[in-house]
Short mmCIF file of C-alpha atoms and ligand atoms in Angstrom, two decimals:
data_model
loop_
_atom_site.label_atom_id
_atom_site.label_comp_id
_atom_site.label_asym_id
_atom_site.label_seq_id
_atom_site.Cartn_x
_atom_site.Cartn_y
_atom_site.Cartn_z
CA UNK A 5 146.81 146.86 -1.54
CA UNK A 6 149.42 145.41 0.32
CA UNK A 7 152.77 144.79 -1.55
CA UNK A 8 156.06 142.58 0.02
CA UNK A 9 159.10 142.83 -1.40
CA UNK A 10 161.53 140.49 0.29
CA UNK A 11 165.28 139.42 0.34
CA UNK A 12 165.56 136.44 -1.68
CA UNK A 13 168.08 135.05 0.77
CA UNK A 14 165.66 135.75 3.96
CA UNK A 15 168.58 136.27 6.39
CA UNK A 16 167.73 135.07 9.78
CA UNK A 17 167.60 136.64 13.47
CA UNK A 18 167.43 136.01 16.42
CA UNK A 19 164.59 137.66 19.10
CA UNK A 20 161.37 137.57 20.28
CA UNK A 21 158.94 136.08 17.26
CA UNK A 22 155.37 137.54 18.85
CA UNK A 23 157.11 141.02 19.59
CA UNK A 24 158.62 141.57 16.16
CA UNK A 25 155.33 140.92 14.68
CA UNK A 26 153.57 143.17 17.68
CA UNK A 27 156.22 145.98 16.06
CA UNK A 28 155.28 145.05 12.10
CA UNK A 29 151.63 145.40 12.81
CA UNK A 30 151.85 148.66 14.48
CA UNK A 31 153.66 149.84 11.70
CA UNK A 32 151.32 148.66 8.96
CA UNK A 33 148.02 149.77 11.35
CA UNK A 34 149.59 153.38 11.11
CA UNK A 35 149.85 153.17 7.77
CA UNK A 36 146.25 152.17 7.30
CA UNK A 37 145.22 154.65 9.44
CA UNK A 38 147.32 157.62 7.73
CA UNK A 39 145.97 156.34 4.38
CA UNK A 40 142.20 156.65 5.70
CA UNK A 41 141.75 160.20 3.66
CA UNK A 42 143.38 159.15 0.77
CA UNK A 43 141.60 157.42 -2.51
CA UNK A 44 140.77 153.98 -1.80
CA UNK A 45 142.16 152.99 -5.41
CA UNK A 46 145.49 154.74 -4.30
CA UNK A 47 145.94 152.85 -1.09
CA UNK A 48 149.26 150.96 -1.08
CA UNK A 49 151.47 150.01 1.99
CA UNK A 50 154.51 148.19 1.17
CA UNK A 51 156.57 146.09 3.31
CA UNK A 52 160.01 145.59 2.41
CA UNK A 53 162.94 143.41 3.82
CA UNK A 54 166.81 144.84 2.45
CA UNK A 55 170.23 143.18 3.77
CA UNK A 56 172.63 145.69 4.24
CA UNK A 57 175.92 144.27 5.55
CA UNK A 58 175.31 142.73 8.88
CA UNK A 59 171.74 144.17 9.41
CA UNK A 60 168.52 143.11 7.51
CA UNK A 61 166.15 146.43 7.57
CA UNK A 62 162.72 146.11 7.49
CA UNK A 63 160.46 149.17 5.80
CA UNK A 64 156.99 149.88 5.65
CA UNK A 65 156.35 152.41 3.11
CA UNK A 66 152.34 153.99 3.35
CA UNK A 67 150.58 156.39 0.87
CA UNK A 68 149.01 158.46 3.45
CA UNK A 69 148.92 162.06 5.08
CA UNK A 70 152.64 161.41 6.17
CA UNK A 71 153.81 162.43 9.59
CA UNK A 72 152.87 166.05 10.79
CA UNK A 73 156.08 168.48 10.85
CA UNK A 74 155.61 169.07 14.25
CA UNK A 75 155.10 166.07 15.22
CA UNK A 76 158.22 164.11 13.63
CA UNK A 77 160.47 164.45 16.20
CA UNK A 78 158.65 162.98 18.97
CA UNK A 79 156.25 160.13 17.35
CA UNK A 80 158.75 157.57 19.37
CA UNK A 81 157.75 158.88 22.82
CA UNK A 82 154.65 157.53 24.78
CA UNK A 83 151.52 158.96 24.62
CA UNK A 84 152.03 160.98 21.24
CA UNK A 85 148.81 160.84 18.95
CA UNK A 86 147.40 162.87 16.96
CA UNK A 87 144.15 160.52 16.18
CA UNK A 88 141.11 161.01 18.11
CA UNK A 89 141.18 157.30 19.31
CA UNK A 90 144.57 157.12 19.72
CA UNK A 91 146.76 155.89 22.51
CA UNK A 92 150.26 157.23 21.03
CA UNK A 93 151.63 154.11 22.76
CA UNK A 94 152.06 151.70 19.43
CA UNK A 95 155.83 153.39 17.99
CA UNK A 96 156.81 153.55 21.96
CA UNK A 97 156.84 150.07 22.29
CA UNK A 98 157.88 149.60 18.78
CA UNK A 99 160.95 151.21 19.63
CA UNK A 100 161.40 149.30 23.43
CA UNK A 101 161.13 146.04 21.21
CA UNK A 102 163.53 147.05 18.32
CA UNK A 103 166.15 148.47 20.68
CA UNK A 104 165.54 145.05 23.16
CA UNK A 105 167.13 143.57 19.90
CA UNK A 106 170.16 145.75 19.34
CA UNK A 107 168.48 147.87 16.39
CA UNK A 108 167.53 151.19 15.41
CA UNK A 109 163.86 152.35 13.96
CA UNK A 110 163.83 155.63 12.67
CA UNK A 111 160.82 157.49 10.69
CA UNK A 112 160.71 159.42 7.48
CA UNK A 113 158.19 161.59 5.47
CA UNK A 114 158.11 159.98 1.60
CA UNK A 115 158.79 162.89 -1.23
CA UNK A 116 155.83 161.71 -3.37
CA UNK A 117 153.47 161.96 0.08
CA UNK A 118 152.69 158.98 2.45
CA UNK A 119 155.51 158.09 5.38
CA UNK A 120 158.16 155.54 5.40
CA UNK A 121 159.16 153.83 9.22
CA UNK A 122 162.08 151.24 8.82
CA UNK A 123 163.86 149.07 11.85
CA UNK A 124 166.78 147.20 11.41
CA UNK A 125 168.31 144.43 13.94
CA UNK A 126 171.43 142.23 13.62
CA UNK A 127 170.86 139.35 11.61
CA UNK A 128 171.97 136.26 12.97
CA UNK A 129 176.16 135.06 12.44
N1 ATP B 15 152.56 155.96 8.85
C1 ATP B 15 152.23 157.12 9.45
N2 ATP B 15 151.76 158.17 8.72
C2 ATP B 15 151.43 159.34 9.33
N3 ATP B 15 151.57 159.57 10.65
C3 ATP B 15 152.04 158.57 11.41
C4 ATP B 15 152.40 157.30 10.86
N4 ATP B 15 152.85 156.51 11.87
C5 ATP B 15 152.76 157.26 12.98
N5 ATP B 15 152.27 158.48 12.73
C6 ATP B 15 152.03 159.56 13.70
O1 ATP B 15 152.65 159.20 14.92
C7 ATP B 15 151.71 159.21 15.98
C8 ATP B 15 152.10 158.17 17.00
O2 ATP B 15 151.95 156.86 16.48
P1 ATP B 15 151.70 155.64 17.50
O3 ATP B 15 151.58 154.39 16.72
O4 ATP B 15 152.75 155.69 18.57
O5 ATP B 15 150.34 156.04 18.21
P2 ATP B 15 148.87 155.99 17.60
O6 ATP B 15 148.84 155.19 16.33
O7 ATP B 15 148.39 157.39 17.53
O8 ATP B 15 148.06 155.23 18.72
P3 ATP B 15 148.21 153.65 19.10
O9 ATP B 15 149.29 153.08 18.24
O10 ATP B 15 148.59 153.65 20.54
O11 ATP B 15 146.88 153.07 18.82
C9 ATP B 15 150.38 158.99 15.28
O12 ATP B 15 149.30 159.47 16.05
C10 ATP B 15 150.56 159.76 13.98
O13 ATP B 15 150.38 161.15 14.19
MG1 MG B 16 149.77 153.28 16.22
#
C-alpha cells in the first residue's frame, strides 16, 4: 500500500521537475526493497509533504528492515549497498540533486521498525 499525505496548500518550488522525481523514486524503490522480508499485508510506504516555515519537507516513511546500524552513517556516499544487486549509487545522487536545490536530506531508523528518509528544499517566495 502506498499512502500520500499532502499539504493542502501544495506550496510551490522551484528546480529541476525530472530530478526531483529521479530523487522520490529512489526513495520509495528503497523502501520497497527494505520491505521485501516483511508481510505482504503489512507493507505500507508513505509519502508525506509538511510546510515548515520557508521549507516544504518531503518524507517517505517504509515498514521495512530499517537501515543497518553500521551502515547509517554512510548510506549518502557512492557505492554503499548492502543488496546483492545493488549499485549504492541511488541516495548519492539523491543527495547531489537535493543539495543542487539548496536542501538538506537526512535519514532516520522509525521506532516501530521500517526507515524514514525526508528532503526538504526552499519553497518558492
Ligand atoms: N528505506 C530503507 N530501508 C532500509 N535500508 C535502506 C533504505 N534506504 C536505503 N537503505 C540502505 O542504504 C543503502 C544505500 O542505498 P542506495 O539507494 O544509495 O543504494 P542501493 O539501493 O543499495 O542501490 P541503487 O539505489 O544504486 O540501486 C542500501 O543498500 C540500504 O542498505
Ligand atoms: Mg537505492
Amino acid at each position: 500500500v502506498v499512502e500520500t499525505s499532502l499539504h493542502a496548500n501544495r506550496p510551490i518550488v522551484e528546480g529541476d521537475r525530472v530530478h526531483l522525481q529521479q530523487v522520490l523514486l529512489n526513495l520509495m524503490l528503497n523502501g520497497f526493497d527494505a520491505m521485501m522480508r516483511t508481510p505482504p499485508s503489512a507493507r505500507m510506504l508513505t509519502v508525506a509533504t509538511i510546510g515548515i516555515n520557508s521549507h516544504v519537507e518531503i518524507v517517505v516513511s517504509d515498514r521495512g528492515s530499517g537501515i543497518p546500524a553500521d551502515a547509517l552513517a554512510e548510506i549518502f556516499e557512492p557505492f554503499v549497498t548492502t543488496k546483492p544487486e545493488g549499485m549504492g549509487i541511488g541516495l548519492s545522487i539523491a543527495r547531489s540533486i537535493i543539495e543542487a536545490h539548496n536542501g538538506r536530506i537526512v535519514a532516520e531508523n522509525n521506532a516501530g521498525g521500517g526507515a524514514t528518509v525526508r528532503f526538504s528544499i526552499p519553497v518558492h517566495q
